[in-house]
XYZ file of C-alpha atoms in Angstrom:
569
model
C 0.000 0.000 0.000
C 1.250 3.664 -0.250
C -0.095 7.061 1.080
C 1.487 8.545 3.969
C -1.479 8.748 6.004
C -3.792 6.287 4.295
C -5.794 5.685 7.843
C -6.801 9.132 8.328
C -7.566 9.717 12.582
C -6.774 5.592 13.130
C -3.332 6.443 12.296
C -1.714 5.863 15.847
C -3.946 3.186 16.364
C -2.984 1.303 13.490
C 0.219 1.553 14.271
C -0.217 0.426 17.912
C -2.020 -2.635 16.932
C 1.188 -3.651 13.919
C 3.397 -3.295 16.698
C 1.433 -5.736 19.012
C 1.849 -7.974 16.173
C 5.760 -8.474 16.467
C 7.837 -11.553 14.780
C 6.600 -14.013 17.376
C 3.092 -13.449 16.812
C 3.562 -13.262 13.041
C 5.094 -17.084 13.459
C 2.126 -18.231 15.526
C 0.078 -17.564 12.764
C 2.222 -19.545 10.130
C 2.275 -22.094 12.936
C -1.087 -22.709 12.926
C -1.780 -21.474 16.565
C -5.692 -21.532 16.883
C -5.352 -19.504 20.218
C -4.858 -16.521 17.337
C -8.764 -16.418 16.748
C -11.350 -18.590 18.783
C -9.060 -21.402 20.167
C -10.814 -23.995 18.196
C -10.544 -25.612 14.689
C -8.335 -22.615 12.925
C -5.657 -24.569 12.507
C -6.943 -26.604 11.102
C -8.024 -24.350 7.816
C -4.717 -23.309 6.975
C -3.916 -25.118 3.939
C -4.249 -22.216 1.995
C -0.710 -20.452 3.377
C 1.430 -22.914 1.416
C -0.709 -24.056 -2.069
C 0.351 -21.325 -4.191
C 4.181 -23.048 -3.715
C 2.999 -26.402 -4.052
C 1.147 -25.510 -7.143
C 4.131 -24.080 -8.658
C 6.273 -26.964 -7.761
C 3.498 -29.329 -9.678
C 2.778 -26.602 -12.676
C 2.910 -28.954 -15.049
C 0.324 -31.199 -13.997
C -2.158 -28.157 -15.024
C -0.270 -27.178 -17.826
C -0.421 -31.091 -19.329
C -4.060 -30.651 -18.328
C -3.907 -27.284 -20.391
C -2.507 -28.756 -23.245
C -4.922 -31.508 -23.326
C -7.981 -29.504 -23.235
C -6.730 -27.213 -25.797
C -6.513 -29.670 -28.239
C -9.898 -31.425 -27.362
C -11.746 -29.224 -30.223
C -13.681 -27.325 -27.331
C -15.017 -24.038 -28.212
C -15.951 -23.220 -24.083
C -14.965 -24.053 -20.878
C -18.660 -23.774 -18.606
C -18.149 -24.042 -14.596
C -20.696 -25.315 -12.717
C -20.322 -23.421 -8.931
C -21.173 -21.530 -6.508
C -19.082 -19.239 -4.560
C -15.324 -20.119 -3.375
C -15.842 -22.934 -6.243
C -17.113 -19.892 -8.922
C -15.693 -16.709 -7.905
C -12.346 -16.835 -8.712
C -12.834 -18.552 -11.930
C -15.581 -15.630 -12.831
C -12.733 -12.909 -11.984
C -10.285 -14.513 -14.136
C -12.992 -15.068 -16.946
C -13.466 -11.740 -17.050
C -10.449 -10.349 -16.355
C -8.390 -11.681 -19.271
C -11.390 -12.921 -21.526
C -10.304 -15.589 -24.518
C -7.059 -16.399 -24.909
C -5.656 -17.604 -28.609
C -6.103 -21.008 -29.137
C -8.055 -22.098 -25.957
C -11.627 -22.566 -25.078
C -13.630 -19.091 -23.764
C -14.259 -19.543 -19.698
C -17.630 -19.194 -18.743
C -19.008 -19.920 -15.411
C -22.859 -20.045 -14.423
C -23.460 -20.152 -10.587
C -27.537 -19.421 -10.916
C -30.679 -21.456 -10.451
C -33.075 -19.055 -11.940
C -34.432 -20.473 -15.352
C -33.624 -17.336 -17.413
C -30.450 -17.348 -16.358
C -29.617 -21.330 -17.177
C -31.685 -20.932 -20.190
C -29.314 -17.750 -21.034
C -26.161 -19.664 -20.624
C -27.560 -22.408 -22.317
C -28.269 -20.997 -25.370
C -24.704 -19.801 -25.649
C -23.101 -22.698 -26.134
C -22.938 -25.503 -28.054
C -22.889 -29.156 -25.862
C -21.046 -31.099 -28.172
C -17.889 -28.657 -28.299
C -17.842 -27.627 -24.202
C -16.058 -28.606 -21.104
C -17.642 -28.740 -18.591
C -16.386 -28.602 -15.000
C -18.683 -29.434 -11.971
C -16.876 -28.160 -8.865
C -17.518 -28.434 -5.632
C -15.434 -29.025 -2.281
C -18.271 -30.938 -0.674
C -19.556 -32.373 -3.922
C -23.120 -32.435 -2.331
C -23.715 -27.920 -3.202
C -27.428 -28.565 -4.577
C -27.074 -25.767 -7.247
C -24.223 -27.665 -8.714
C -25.646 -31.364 -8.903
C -28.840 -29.540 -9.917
C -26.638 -27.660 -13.269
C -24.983 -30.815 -13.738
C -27.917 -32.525 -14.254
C -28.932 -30.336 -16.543
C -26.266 -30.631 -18.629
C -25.409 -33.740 -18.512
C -28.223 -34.686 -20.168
C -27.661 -31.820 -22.642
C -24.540 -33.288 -23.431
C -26.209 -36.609 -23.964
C -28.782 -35.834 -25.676
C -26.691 -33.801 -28.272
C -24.561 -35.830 -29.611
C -22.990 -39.870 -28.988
C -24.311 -40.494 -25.377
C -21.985 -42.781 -24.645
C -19.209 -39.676 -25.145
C -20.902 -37.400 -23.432
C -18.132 -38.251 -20.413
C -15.085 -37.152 -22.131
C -16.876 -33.560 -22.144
C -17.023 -33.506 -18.372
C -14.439 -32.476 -15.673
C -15.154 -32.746 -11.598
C -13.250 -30.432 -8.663
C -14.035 -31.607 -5.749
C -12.771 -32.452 -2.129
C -11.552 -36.483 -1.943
C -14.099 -38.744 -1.735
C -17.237 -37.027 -2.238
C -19.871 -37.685 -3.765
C -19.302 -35.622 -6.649
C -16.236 -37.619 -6.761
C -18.129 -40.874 -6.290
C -20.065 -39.636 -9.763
C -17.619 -38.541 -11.604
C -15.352 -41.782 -11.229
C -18.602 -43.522 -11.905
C -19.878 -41.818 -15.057
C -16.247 -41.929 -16.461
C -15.193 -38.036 -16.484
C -12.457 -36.985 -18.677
C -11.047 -35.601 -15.185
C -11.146 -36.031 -11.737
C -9.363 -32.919 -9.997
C -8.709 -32.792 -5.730
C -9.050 -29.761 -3.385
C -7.559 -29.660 -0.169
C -9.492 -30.729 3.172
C -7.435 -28.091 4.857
C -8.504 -25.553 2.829
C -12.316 -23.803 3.089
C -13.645 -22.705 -0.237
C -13.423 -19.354 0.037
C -10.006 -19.414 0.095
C -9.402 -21.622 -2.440
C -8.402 -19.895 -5.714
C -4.810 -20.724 -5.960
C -5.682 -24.286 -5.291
C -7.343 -26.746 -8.658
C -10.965 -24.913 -7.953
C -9.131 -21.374 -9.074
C -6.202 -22.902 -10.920
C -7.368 -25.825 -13.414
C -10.099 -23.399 -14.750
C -7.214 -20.492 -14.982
C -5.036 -23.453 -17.114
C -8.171 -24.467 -19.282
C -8.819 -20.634 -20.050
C -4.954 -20.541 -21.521
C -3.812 -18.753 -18.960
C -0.163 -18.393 -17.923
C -0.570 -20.580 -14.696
C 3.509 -20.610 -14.012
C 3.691 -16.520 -14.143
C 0.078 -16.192 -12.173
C 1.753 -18.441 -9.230
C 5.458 -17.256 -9.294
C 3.999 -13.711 -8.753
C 1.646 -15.266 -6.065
C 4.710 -16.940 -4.338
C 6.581 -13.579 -3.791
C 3.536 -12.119 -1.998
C 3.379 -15.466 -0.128
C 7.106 -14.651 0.801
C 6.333 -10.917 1.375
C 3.599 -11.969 4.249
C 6.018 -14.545 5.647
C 6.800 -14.878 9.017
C 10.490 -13.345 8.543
C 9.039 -9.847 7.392
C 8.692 -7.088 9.932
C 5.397 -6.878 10.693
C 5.168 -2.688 8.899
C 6.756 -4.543 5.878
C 4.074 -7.170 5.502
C 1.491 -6.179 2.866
C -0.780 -8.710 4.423
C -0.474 -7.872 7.851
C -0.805 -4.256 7.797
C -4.133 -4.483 5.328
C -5.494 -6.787 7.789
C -4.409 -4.802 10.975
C -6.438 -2.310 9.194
C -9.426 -3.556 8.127
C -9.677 -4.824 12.191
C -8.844 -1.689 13.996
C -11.027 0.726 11.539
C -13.570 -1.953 11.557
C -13.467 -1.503 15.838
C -13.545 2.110 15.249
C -16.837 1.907 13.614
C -15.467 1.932 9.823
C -17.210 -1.504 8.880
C -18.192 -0.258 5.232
C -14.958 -1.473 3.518
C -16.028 0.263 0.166
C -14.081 -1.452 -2.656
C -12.719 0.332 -5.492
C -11.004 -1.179 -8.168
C -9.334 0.281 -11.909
C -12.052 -0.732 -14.932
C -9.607 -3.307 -15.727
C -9.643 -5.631 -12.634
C -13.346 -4.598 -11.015
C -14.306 -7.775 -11.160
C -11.975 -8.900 -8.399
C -14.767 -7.113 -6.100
C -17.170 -9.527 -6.590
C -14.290 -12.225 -4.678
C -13.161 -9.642 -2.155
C -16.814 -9.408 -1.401
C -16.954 -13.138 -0.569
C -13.889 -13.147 1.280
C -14.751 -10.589 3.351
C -18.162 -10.954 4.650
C -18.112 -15.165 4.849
C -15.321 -15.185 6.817
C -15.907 -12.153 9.176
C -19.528 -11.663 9.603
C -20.623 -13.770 12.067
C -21.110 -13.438 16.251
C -22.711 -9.882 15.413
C -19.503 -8.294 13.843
C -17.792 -8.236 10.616
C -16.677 -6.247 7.916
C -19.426 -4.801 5.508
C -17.967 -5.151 1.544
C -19.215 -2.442 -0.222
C -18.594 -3.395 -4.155
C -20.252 -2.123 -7.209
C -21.416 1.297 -5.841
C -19.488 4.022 -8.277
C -18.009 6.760 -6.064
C -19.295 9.983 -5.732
C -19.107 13.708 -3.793
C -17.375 13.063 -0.481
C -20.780 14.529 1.083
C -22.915 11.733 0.326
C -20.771 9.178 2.577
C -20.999 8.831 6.470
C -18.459 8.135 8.807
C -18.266 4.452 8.840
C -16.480 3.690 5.206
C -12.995 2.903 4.812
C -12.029 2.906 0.785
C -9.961 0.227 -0.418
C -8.498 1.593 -3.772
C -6.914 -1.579 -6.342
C -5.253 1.137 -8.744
C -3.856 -0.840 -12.012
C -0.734 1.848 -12.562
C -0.958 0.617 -16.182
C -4.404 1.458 -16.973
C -5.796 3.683 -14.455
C -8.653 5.565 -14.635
C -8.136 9.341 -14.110
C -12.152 9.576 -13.263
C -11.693 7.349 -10.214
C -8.021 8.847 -9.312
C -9.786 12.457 -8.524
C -12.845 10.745 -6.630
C -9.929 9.139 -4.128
C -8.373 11.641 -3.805
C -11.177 14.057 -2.857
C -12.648 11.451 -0.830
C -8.880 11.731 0.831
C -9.015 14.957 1.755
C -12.362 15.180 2.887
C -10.709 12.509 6.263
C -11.900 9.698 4.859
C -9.724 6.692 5.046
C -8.121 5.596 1.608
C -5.812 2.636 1.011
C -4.408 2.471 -2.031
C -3.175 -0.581 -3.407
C -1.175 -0.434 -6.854
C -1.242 -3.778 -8.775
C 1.021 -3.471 -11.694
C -0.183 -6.182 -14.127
C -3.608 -8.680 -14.367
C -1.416 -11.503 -13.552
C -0.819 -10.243 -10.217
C -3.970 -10.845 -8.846
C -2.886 -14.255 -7.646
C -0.677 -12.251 -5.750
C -4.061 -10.529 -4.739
C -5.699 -13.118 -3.835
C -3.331 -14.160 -1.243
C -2.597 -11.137 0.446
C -6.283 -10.848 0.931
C -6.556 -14.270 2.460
C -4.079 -13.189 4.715
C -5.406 -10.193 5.753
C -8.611 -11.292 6.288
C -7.359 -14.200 8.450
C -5.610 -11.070 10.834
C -9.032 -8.958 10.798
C -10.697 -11.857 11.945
C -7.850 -12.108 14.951
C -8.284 -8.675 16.077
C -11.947 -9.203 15.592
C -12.281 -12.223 17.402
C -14.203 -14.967 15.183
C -13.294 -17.638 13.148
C -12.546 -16.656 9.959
C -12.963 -20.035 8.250
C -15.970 -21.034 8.866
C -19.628 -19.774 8.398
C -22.120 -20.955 10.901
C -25.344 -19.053 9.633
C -25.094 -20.265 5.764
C -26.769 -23.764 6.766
C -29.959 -22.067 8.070
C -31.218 -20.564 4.615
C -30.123 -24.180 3.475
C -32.152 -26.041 5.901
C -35.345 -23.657 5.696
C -35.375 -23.961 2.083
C -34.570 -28.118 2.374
C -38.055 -27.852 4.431
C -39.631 -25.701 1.734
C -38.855 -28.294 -1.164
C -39.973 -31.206 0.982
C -43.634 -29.544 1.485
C -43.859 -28.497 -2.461
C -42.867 -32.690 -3.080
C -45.381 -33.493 -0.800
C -47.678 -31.172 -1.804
C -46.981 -29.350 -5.407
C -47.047 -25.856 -3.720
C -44.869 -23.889 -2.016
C -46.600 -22.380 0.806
C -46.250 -18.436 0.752
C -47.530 -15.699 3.037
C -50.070 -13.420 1.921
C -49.099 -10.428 0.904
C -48.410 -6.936 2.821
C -49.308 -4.846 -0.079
C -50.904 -5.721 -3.866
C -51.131 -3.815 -6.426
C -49.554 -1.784 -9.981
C -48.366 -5.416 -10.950
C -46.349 -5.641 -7.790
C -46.520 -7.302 -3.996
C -45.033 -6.542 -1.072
C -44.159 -9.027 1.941
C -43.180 -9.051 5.281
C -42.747 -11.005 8.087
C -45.564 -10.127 10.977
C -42.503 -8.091 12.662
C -41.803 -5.885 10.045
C -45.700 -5.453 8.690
C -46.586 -4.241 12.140
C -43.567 -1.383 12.299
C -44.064 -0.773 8.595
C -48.077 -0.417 8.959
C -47.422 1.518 11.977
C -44.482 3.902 10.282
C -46.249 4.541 6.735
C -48.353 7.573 5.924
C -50.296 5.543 3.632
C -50.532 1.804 3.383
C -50.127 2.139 -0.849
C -46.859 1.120 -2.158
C -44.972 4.168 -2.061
C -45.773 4.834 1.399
C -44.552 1.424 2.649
C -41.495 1.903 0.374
C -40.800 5.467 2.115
C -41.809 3.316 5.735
C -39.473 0.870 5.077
C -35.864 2.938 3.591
C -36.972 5.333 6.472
C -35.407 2.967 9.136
C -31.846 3.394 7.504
C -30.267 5.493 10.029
C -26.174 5.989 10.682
C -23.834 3.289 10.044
C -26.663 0.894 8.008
C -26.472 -0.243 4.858
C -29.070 -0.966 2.110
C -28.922 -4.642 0.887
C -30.353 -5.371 -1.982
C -31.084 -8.726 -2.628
C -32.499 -9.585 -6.272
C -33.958 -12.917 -7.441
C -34.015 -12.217 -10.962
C -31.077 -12.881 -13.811
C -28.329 -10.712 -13.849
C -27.951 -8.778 -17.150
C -26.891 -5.841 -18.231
C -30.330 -4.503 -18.319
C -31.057 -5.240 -14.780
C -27.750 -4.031 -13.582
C -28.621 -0.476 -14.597
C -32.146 -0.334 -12.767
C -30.830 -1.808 -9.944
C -27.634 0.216 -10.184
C -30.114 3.279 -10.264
C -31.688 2.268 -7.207
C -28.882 1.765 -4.474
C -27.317 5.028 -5.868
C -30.406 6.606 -5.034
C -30.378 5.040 -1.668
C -26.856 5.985 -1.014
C -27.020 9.779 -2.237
C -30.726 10.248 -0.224
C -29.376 8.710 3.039
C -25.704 8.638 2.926
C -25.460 5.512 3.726
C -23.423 2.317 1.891
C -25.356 -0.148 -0.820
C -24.854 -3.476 -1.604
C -26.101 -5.504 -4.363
C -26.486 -9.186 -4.414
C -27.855 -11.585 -7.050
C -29.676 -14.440 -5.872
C -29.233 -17.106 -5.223
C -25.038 -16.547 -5.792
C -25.377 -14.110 -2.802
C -25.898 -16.979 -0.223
C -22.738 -18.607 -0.770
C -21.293 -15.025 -0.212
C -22.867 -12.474 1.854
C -25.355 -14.628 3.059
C -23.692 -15.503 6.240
C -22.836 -11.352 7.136
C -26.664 -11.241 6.679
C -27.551 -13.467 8.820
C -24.866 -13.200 11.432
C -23.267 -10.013 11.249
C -24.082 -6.784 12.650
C -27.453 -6.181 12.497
C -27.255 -2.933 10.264
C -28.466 -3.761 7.314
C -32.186 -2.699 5.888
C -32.830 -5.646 3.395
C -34.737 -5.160 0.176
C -35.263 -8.677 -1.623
C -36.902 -8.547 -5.021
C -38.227 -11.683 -6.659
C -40.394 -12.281 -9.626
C -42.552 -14.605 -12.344
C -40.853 -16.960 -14.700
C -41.541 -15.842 -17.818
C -40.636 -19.318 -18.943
C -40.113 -21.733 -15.808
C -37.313 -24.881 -17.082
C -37.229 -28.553 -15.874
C -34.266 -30.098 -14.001
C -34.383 -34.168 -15.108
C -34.702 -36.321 -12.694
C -36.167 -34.201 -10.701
C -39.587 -33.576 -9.124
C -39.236 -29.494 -9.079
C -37.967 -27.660 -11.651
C -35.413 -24.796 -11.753
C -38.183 -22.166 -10.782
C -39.579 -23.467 -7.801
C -35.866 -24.184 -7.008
C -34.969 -20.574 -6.987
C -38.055 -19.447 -5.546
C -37.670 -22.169 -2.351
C -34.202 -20.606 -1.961
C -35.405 -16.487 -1.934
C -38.350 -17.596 0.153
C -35.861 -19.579 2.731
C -33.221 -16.429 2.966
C -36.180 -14.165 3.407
C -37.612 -16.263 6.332
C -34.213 -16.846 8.131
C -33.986 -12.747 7.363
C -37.228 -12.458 9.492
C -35.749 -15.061 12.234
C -33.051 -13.510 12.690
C -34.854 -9.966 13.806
C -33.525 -8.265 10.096
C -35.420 -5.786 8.740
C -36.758 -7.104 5.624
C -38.956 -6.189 2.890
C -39.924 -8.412 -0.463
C -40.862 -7.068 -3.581
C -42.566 -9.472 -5.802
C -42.291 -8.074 -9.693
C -44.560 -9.592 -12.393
C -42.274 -11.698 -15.055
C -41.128 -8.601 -17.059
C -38.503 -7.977 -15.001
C -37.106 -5.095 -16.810
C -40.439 -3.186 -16.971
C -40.631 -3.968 -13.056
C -37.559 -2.702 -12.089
C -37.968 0.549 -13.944
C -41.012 0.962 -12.253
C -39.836 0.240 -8.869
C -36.934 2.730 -9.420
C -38.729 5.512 -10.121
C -41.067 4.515 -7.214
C -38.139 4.857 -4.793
C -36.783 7.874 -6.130
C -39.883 9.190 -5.571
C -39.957 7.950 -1.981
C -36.695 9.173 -1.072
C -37.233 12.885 -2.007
């Protein structure tokens, strides 16, 4: 990082808190002392400190694997996954796009129909890879997207081929293992037990994807080994890029700067969307955490409040001169800026570790467990319940609805209908709208959670809408698409600070699409998985609104925007 006084008024405490964390304490941590964080499993989960070097001394395992897949006639590369198995592979996907003679990356982590339908459509079965991956090998939206095209691939071509087209990731013996052995996949790829998904990128779920893509895999994790080196336990602690980020993050995070607003050059944005799972999986939990705030494009220094700290991922060789000025303004207006300069694209393996390492010391000064994520399983187990009833049944049971009307409906736990019926000038729509962003005080944040497929369309209205939020009430934004969200902020939602005012929006299938061999299809999938994370939302004492749009999505969206900009004059 540079910037002399990059922590603004937590200057001296920063410093305080990196001298407390002297050579000894540095070497506990590469130890594997669990006393660090809660005293229990931590050590456990540490796998991640050395796979970047034992990558690099097996490189040409994935670059034979490279070589073979490039010359398999294969036109994409689709990944099955959600989360620590998808995120990484999405950044790098984006990031460096097609590369001369290898197969284009694509990665769907969705169980909405549009947006399998979508991904569907753009490709052609008989000339894709594709890799299921999945640490567990039991993640329900991956078996559910390999079913699907599995028998895509089957049914396109020589059935009895359809194998050779398929790749598994997964932890040893799963049962995604157990399936892939079984069915004959061209490969069978391990994780590490010791190492939790989220911080798995520079292990075969980050790194055989990064190989199939064509990308330089030796370069991406020689540049990753010096920053492993750089955070090692012989480098003063004010030397360690690691170390001081995550001293950081914890002490402004204590000091009431939670919002850890994530700015990153046009080039390498989409390394937010990782951060962001990083961040809030592994630190929000026991009431605390760390808030990611990616996405939201900066503005005046006026419309922020005092609990942001800006992260600033500056690519020195293509920079953007709008975003340099916003910094800096925000800068001298006292709010905390780190800048971080990353040189090339192929240093974000480098990235990627020093994050993992820094979020490992937030989570020591914060004190949780930073590797695991004990409220994700309660969505999971609500919605579990949900699909049992609509087998039993053929419905899923829903609550009537708070408000209904202008094509939309409004829901609420009994909770939040009584303080929103009780706070609204008018029960119509805009009035419970106004009721409901009126409770966003100082130091909340607006999370938007959407149901619907994420497009370029969508991104715009919904875009329009948390900028509107932020500017109104100066207060942070974040935007998640479900159900991707769950395996990423779900668990800072659930078990984090209880600061955040939670839109969800959900919709109608235009066109719903069946998974085979299954009783439900993808539609009442996806809607079983909004409804759960809206009910454990409600459980959890969250204040929680759903929006249920009609199945033109776009037209809805508009139309809820200019609602809410309405509302929030």
């Amino acid at each position: 990082m540079d910037g002399s006084q990059p922590f603004g008024e937590f200057e001296a405490a920063v410093a305080a808190a990196l001298e407390a964390w002297d050579a000894v304490k540095l070497r506990r941590l590469w130890d594997a002392d669990a006393s660090l964080w809660s005293g229990k499993d931590e050590g456990e989960w540490l796998g991640w400190l050395g796979v970047a070097q034992e990558q690099l001394d097996g490189v040409e395992r994935l670059r034979s694997l490279a070589a073979d897949i490039a010359g398999g006639g294969f036109q994409h590369v689709l990944l099955l996954g959600m989360g620590g198995s998808s995120l990484c592979p999405e950044v790098l996907a984006r990031t460096f796009g097609p590369t001369a003679g290898h197969p284009e990356l694509r990665v769907l982590d969705s169980t909405l129909p549009a947006q399998v339908r979508s991904m569907s459509r753009a490709i052609d079965p008989q000339r894709t890879l594709f890799i299921a991956s999945s640490k567990s090998g039991g993640t329900l939206e991956t078996n559910v997207l390999l079913d699907f095209f599995w028998d895509a691939a089957r049914r396109a071509g020589d059935p009895d081929a359809a194998a050779s087209r398929f790749v598994a990731i997964t932890d040893p013996g799963s049962s995604l293992e157990a399936r892939a052995r079984s069915d004959g996949f061209r490969i069978v790829a391990h994780g590490l037990a010791s190492i939790g998904g989220r911080y798995s990128a520079l292990s075969d779920f980050g790194m055989l994807p990064a190989a199939a893509m064509g990308l330089d895999v030796r370069e991406f994790l020689e540049r990753a080994c010096k920053m492993v080196r750089d955070c090692g336990p012989d480098t003063a602690p004010d030397a360690n890029p690691g170390l001081v980020l995550g001293v950081a993050l914890g002490v402004l995070a204590r000091g009431g700067r939670d919002k850890v607003t994530l700015v990153a050059s046009p080039g390498i944005a989409s390394l937010g969307a990782w951060l962001e799972q990083l961040l809030a999986e592994s630190t929000g939990k026991r009431g605390c955490g760390l808030v990611p705030v990616d996405g939201e494009e900066l503005a005046a220094p006026e419309h922020y409040g005092e609990d942001r700290v800006f992260v600033y991922l500056r690519h020195t060789s293509a920079p953007s001169a709008t975003q340099d000025a916003a910094v800096a303004a925000l800068e001298q207006a006292g709010q905390p800026v780190m800048r971080i300069p990353v040189a090339s694209r192929m240093d974000l393996g480098a990235e990627f570790f020093r994050w993992e390492f820094a979020t490992a010391v937030a989570g020591s000064l914060l004190g949780i467990h930073p590797f695991d994520q004990p409220d994700v399983e309660a969505s999971k187990q609500v919605t579990r319940d949900l699909m049992q009833t609509f087998e039993e049944t053929g419905a899923l049971s829903e609550p009537a609805p708070l408000f209904e009307g202008d094509g939309i409906k409004l829901f609420a736990n009994p909770a939040n209908v009584e303080v929103l019926s009780r706070a609204s000038a008018s029960n119509d729509l805009p009035g419970l709208l106004t009721a409901h962003l009126s409770r966003l005080g100082a130091g909340d944040y607006l999370g938007l959670n959407a149901y619907v497929e994420q497009n370029d369309t969508h991104q715009v209205a919904l875009a329009r809408i948390r900028h509107a939020v932020r500017d109104a009430r100066h207060v942070a934004t974040t935007l998640g698409y479900g159900p991707r969200f769950l395996h990423s902020t779900g668990q800072l939602h659930k078990g984090g600070p209880n600061r955040g005012v939670f839109l969800q929006i959900t919709a109608d299938d235009a066109e719903d699409l069946a998974i085979p061999g299954r009783r439900y299809s993808f539609g009442v999938l996806a809607r079983a998985q909004a409804l759960g994370d809206f009910q454990v939302l409600g459980q959890r004492g969250r204040r929680a609104l759903r929006v249920h749009l009609g199945p033109d999505v776009a037209a809805g969206l508009d139309r809820l925007a200019a609602i809410l900009e309405r509302a929030l004059v």
